[in-house]
GROMACS .gro file of C-alpha atoms in nm:
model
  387
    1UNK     CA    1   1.873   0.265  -1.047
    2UNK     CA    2   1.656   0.299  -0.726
    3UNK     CA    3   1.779   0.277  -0.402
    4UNK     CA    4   1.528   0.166  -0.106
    5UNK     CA    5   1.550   0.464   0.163
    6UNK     CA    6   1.329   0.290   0.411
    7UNK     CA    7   1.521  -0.043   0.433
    8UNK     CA    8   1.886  -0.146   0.374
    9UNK     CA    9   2.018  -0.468   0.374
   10UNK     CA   10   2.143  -0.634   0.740
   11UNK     CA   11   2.507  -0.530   0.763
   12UNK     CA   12   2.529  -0.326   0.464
   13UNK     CA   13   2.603  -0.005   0.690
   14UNK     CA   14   2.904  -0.206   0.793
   15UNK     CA   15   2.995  -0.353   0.501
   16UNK     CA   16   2.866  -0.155   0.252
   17UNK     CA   17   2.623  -0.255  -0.017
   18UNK     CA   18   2.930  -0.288  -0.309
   19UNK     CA   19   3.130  -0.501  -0.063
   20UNK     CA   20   3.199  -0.857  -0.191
   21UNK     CA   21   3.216  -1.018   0.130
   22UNK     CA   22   2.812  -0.923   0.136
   23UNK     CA   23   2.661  -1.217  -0.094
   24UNK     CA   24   2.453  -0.983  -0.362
   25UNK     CA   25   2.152  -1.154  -0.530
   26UNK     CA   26   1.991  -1.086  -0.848
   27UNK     CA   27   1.645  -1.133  -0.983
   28UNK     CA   28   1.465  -1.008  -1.265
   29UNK     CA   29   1.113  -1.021  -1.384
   30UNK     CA   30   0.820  -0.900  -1.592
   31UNK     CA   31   0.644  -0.809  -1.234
   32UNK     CA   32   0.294  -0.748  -1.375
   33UNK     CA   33  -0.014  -0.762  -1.140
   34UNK     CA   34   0.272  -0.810  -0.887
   35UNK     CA   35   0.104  -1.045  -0.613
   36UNK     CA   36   0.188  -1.275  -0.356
   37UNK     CA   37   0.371  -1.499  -0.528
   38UNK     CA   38   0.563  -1.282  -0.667
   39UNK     CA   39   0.637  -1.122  -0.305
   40UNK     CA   40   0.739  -1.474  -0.157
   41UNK     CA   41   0.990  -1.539  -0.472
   42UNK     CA   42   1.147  -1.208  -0.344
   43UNK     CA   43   1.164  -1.341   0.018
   44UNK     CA   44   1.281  -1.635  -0.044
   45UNK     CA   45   1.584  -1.514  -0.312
   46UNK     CA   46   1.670  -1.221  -0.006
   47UNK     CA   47   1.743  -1.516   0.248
   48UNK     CA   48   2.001  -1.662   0.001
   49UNK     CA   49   2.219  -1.324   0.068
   50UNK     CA   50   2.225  -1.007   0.173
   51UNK     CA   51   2.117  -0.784  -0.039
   52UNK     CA   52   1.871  -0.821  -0.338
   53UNK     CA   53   1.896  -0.623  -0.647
   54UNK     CA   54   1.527  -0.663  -0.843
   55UNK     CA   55   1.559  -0.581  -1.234
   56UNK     CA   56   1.238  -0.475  -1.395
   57UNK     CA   57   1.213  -0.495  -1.745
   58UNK     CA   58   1.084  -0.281  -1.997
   59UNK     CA   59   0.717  -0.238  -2.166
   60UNK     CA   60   0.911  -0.253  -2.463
   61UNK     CA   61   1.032  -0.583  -2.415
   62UNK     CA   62   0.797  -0.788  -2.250
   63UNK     CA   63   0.545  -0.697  -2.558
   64UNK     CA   64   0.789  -0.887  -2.764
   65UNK     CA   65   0.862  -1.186  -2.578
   66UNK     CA   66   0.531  -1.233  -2.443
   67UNK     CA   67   0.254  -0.972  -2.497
   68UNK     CA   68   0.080  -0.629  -2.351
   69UNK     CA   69   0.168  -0.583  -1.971
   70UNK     CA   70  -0.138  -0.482  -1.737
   71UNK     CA   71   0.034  -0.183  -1.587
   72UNK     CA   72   0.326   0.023  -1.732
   73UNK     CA   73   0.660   0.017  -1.645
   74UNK     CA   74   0.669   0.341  -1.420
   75UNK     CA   75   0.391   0.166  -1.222
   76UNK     CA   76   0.587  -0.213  -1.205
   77UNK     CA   77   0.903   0.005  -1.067
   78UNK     CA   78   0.703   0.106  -0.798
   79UNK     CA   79   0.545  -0.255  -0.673
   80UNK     CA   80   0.867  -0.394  -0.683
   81UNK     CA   81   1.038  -0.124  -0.435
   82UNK     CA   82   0.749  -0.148  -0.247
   83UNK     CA   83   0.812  -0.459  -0.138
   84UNK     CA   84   1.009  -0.511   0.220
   85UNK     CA   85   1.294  -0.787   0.090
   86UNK     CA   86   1.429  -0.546  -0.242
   87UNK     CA   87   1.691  -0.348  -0.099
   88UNK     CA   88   1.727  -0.187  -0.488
   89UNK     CA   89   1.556  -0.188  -0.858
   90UNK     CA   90   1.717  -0.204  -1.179
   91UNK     CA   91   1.473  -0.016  -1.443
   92UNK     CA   92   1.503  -0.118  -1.788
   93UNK     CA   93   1.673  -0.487  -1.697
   94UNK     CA   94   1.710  -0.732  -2.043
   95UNK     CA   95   1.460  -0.978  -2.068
   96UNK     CA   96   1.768  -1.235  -2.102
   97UNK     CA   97   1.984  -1.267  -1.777
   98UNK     CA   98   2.332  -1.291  -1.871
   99UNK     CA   99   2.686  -1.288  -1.728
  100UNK     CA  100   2.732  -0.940  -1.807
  101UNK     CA  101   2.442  -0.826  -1.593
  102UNK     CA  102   2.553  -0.987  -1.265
  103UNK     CA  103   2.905  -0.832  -1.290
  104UNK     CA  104   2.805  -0.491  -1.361
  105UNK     CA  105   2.579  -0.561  -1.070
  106UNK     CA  106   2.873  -0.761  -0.870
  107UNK     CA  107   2.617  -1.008  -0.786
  108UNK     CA  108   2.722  -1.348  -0.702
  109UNK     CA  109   2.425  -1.529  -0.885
  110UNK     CA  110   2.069  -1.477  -0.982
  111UNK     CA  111   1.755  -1.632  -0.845
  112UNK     CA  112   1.439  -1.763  -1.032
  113UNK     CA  113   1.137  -2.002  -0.981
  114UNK     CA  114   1.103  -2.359  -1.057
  115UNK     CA  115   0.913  -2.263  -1.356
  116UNK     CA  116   1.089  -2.153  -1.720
  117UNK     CA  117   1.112  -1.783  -1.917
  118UNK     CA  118   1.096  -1.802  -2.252
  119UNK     CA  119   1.224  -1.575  -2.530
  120UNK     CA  120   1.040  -1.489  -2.794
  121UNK     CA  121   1.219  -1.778  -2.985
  122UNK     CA  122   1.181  -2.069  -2.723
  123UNK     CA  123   1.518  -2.038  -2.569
  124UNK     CA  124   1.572  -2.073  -2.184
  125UNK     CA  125   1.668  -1.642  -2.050
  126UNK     CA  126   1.884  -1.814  -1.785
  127UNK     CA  127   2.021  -2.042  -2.004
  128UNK     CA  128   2.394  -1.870  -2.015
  129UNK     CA  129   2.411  -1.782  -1.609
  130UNK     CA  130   2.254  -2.171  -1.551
  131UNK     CA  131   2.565  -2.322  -1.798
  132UNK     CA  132   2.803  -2.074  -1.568
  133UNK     CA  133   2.675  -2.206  -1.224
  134UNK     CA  134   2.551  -1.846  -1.111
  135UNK     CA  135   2.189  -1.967  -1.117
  136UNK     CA  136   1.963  -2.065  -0.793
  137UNK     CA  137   1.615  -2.186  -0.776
  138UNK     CA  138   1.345  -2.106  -0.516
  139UNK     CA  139   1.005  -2.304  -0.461
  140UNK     CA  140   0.735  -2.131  -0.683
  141UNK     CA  141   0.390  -2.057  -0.501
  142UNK     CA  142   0.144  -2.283  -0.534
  143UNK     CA  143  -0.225  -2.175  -0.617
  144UNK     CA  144  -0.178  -1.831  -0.761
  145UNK     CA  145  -0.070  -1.690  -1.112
  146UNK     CA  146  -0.151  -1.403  -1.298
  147UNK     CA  147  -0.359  -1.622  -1.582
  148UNK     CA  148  -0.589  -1.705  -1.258
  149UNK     CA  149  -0.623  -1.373  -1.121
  150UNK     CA  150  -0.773  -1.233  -1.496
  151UNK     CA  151  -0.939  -1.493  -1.540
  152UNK     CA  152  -1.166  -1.440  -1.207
  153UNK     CA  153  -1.193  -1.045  -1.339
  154UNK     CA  154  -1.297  -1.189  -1.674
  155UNK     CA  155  -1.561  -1.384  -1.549
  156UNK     CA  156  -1.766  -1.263  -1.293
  157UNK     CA  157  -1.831  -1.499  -1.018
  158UNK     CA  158  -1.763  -1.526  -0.670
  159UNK     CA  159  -1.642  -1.875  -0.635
  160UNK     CA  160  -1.246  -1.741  -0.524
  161UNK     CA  161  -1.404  -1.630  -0.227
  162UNK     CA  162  -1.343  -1.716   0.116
  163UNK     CA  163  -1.651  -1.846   0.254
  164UNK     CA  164  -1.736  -2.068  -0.084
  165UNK     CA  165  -1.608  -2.423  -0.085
  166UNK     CA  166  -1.732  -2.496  -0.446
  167UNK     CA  167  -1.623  -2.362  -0.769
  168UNK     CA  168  -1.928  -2.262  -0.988
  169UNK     CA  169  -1.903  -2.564  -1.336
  170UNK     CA  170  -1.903  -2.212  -1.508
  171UNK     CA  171  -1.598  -2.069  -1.314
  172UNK     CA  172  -1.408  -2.466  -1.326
  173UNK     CA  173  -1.499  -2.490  -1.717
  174UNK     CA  174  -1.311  -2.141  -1.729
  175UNK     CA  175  -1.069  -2.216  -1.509
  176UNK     CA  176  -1.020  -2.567  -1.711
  177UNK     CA  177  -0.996  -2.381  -2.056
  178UNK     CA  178  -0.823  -2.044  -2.026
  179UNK     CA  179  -0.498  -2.019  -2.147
  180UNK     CA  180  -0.491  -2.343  -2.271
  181UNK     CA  181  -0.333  -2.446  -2.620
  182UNK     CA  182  -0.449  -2.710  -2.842
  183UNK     CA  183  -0.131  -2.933  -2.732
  184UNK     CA  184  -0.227  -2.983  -2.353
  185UNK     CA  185  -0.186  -2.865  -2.042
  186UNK     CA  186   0.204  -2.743  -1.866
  187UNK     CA  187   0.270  -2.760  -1.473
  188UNK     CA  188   0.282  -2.342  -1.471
  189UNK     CA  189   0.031  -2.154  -1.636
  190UNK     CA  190  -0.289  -2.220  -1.543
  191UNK     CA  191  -0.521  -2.150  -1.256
  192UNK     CA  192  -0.512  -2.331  -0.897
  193UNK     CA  193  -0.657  -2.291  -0.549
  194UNK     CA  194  -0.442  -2.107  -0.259
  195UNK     CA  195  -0.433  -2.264   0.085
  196UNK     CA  196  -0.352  -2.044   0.327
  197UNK     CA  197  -0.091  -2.225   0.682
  198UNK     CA  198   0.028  -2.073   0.985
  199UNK     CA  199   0.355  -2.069   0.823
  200UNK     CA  200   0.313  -1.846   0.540
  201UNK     CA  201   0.167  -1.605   0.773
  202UNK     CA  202   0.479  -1.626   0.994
  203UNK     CA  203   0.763  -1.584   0.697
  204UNK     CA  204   0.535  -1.311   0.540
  205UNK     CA  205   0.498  -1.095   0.912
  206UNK     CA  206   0.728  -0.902   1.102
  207UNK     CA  207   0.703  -1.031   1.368
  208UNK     CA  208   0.724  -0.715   1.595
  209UNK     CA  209   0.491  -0.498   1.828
  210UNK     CA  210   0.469  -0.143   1.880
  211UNK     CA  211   0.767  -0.019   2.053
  212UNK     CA  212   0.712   0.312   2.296
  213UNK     CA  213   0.751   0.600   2.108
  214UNK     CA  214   0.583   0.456   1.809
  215UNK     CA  215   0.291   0.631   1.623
  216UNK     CA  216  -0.016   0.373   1.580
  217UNK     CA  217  -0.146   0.414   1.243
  218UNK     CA  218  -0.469   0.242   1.131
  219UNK     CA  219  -0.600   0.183   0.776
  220UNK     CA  220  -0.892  -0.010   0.656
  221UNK     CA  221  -1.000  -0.130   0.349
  222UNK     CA  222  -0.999  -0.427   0.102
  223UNK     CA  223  -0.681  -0.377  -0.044
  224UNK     CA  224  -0.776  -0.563  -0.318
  225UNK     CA  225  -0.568  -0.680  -0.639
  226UNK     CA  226  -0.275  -0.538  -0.420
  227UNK     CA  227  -0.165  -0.208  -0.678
  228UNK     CA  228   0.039   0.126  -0.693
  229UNK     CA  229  -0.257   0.295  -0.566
  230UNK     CA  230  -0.317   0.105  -0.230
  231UNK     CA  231   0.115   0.149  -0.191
  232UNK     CA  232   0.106   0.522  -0.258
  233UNK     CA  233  -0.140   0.545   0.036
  234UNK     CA  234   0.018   0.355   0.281
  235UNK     CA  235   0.385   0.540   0.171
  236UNK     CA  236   0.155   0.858   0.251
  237UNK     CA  237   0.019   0.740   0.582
  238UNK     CA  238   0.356   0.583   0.668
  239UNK     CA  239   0.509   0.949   0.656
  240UNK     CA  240   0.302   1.087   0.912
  241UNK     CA  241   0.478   1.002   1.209
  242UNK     CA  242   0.864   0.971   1.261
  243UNK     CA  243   0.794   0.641   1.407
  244UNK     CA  244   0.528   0.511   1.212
  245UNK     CA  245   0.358   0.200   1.302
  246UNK     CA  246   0.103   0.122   1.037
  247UNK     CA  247  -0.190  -0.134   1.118
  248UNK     CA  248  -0.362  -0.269   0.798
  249UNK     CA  249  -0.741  -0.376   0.866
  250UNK     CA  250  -0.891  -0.623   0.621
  251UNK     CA  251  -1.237  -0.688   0.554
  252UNK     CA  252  -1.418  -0.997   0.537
  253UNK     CA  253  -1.522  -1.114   0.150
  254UNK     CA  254  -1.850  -1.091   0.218
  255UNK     CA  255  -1.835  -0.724   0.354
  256UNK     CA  256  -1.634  -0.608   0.053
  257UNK     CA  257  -1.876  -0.743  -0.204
  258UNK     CA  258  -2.141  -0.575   0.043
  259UNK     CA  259  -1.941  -0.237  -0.030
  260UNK     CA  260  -1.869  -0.296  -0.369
  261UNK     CA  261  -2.051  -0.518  -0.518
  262UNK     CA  262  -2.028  -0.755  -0.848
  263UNK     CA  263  -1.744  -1.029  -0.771
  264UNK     CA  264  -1.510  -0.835  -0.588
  265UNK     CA  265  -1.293  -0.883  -0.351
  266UNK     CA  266  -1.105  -1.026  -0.744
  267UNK     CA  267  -0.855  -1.216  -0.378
  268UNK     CA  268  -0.991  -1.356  -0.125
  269UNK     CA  269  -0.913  -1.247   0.235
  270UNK     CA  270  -0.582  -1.507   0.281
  271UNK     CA  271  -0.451  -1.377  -0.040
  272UNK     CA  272  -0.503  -1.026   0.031
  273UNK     CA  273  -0.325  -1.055   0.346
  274UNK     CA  274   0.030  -1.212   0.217
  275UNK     CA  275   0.015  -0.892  -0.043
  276UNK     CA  276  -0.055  -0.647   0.202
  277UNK     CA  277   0.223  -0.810   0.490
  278UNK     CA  278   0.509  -0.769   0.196
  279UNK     CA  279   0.453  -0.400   0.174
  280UNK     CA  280   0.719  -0.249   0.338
  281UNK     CA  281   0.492   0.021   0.502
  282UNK     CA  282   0.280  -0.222   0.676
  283UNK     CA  283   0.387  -0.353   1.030
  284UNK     CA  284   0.094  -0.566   1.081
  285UNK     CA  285  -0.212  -0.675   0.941
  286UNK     CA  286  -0.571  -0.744   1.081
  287UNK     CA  287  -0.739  -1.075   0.922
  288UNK     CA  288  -1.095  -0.998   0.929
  289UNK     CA  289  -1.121  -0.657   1.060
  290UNK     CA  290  -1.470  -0.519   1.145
  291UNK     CA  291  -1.589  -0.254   0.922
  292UNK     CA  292  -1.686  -0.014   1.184
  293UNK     CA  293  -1.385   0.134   1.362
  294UNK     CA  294  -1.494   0.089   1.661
  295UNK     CA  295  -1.394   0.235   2.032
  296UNK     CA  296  -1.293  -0.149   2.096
  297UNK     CA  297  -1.033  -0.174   1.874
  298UNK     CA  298  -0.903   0.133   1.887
  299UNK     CA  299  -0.805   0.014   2.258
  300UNK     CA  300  -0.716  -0.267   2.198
  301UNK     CA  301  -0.443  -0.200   1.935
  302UNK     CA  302  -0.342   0.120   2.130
  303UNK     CA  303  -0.444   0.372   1.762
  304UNK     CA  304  -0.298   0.691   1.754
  305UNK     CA  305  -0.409   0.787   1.412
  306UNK     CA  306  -0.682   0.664   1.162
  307UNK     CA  307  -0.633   0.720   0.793
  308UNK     CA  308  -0.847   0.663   0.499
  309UNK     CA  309  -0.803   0.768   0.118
  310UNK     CA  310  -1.031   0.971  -0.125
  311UNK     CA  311  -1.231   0.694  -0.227
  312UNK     CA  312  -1.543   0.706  -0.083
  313UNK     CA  313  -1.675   0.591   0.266
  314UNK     CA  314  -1.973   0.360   0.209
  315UNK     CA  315  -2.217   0.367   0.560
  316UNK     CA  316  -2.219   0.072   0.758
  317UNK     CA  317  -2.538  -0.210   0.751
  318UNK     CA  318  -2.765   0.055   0.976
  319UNK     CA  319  -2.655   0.344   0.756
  320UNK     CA  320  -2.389   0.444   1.060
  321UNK     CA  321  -2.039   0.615   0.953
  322UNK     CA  322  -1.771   0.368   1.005
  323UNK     CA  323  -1.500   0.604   1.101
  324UNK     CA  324  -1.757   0.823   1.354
  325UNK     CA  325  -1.554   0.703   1.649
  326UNK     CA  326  -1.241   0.787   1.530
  327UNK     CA  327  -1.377   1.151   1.421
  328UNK     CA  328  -1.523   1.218   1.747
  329UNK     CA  329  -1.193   1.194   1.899
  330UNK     CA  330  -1.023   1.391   1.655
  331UNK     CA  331  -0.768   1.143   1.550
  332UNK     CA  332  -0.927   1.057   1.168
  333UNK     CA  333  -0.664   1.184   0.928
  334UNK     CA  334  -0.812   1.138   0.503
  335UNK     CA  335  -0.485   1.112   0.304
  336UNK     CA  336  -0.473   1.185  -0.109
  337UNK     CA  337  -0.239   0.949  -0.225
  338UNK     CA  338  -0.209   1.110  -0.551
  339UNK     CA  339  -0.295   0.830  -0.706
  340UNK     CA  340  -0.611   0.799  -0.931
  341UNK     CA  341  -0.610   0.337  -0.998
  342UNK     CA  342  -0.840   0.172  -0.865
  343UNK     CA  343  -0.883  -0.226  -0.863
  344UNK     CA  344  -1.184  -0.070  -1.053
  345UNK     CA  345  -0.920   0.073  -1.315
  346UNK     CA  346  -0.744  -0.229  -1.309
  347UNK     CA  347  -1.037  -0.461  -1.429
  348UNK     CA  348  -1.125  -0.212  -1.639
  349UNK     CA  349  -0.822  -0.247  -1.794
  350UNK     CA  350  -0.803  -0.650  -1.850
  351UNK     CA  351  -1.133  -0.592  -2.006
  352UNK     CA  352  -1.066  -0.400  -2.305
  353UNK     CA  353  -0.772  -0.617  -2.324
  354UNK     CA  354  -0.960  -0.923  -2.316
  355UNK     CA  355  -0.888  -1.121  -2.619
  356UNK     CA  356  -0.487  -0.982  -2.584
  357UNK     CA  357  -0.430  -1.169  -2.219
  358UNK     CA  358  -0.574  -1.467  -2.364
  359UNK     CA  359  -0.399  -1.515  -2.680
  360UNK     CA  360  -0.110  -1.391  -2.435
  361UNK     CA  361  -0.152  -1.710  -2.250
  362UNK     CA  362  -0.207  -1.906  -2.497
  363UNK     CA  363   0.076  -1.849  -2.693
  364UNK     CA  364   0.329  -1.865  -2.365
  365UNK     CA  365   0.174  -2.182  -2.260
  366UNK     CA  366   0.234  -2.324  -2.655
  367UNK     CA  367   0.611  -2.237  -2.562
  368UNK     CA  368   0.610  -2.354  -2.234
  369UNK     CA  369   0.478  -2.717  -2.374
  370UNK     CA  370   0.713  -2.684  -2.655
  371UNK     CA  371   0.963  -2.652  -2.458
  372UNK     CA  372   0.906  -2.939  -2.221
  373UNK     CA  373   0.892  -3.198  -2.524
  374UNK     CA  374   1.202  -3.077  -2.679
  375UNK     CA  375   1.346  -3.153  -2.295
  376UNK     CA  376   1.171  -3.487  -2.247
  377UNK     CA  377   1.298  -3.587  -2.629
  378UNK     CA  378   1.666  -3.517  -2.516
  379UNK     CA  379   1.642  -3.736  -2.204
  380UNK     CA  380   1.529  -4.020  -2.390
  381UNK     CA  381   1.740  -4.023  -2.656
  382UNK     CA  382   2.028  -4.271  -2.680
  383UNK     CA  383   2.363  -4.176  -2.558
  384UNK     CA  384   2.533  -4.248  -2.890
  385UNK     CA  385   2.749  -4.531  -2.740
  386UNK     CA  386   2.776  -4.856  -2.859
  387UNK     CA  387   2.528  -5.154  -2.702
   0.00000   0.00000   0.00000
């Protein structure tokens, strides 16, 4: 069990976490290529109670209910504390939620999208807490799954990004086809386009400035495919000040395909900024940061420090050092995470995988769409009683 140092539940210091008179919540999850959506389930089930208790399953398991996870379990603990609405993580959590796991948990009910989890068999996982009333449902996010976010490192094309208002016919025929099953098409896995409002911003962000005595950390960077690598990092540059008040700068599309080239950023800049607002180390987030850090924004944001990783520093468009400011004052700080994935890695890593993921979706989508006709069948069958 992992306990969140950095963040406890409102009222748990007075209560105490095991109290019953806090309203415990419980959600569980496969958590792969965590992402926003993911995040915003978790923000949404944490304003139901007061304290959220995330379980995690195993490599093991989700293998045999659904196929090979991107990252491994070790690495899916480590999203899921990292975000700023867990107060604790359950390692190892069954792939079907059941009575028995809330009590031993003493949580009051369990929270889950407005899409279905399938066994390996076809059965509902919540079907036993749903039958005992301990079940609550939260709004799934529109416009982003994991089957969309392979399939745009699958096929490389730039048509997620920011700037482009038309999907490539090769990227729509993709998007059309993958994951799809013989039998049709289901409301949940498949691949859709993210709007970014005001609002999301607002529920995602704190909300709150720098206080006085507060140490203004900046980082920069695409923070791409949001991963353990970029959260190691910001844990590291998060510990280097008592009060710690970590900036996040991200970069335009079109200046992180300058940097890096093929079809990356795999997110576009809205996307990349919900992910990078539910890390718990992050206190606020720049939307379109420029890539040189210059004297002007260090002002203007008050920077005390200025932290980058290993990776390397590409030169700005006239060949310039983007951090050359914040080296001539002596306030650059370069930080090993101790962390070797990369979004790089993590491509990498669908790739070879490539025919796995999409007989993966294929064959959850064929239980999905099972599923739905066996439930469409039982409404519209006659209630037995005479005419």
């Amino acid at each position: 069990m992992i306990r969140n140092g950095h963040r406890t539940a409102p009222g748990a210091e007075r209560r105490g976490p095991g109290s019953r008179s806090a309203v415990r919540v419980w959600c569980d999850g496969c958590y792969d290529m965590v992402h926003y959506g993911h995040s915003n389930q978790l923000r949404q089930a944490r304003a139901m109670g007061d304290y959220l208790i995330v379980g995690v399953h195993t490599d093991e398991e989700i293998a045999k209910h659904k196929g090979p996870p991107v990252f491994t379990q070790e690495e899916r603990y480590k999203m899921v504390q990292a975000i700023k609405w867990v107060d604790e993580v359950v390692p190892a959590a069954p792939y079907v939620t059941t009575l028995e796991t809330l009590d031993k948990y003493n949580c009051d009910f369990c929270v889950h999208g407005n899409d279905i989890t399938l066994t390996v068999d076809g059965r509902d996982t919540y079907e036993e807490v749903k039958e005992a009333g301990r079940y609550r449902e939260c709004k799934r996010t529109q416009g982003v799954s994991t089957t969309d976010l392979v399939g745009r490192m699958l096929l490389v094309t730039k048509a997620h990004h920011s700037s482009l208002q038309e999907m490539s016919s090769e990227y729509r025929e993709y998007a059309d086809s993958f994951g799809k099953c013989p039998g049709g098409r289901n409301p949940w896995t498949g691949v859709s386009q993210f709007l970014q409002t005001s609002q999301k911003i607002i529920q995602f962000a704190s909300g709150k400035e720098p206080q006085p005595g507060e140490t203004v950390i900046y980082v920069a960077g695409a923070f791409d495919l949001f991963h353990i690598g970029h959260v190691d990092f910001l844990e590291k540059a998060h510990k280097l000040a008592d009060r710690p008040y970590v900036i996040a700068g991200l970069h335009f599309d079109q200046e992180v395909n300058r940097y890096k080239g093929k079809n990356y950023p795999i997110m576009n800049l809205h996307e990349r900024t919900l992910s990078v607002l539910a890390c718990r180390y992050v206190s606020e987030v720049v939307i379109g940061a420029p890539y040189p850090v210059t004297a002007e924004l260090l002002g203007h944001f008050k920077v005390d420090l200025v932290c980058h990783g290993k990776t390397e520093i590409v030169p700005d468009r006239d060949g310039a050092d983007p951090y050359q400011e914040p080296k001539r004052r002596g306030i650059f700080r370069q930080i090993d995470s101790g962390s070797n994935l990369t979004t790089d890695l993590i491509v990498q890593r669908i790739i070879k995988n490539r025919l796995e993921y999409e007989a993966r979706n294929q064959k959850k989508e064929a239980k999905e769409l099972a599923f739905l006709e066996a439930m469409r069948q039982q409404e519209v069958q006659p209630t037995g009683e005479d005419e």
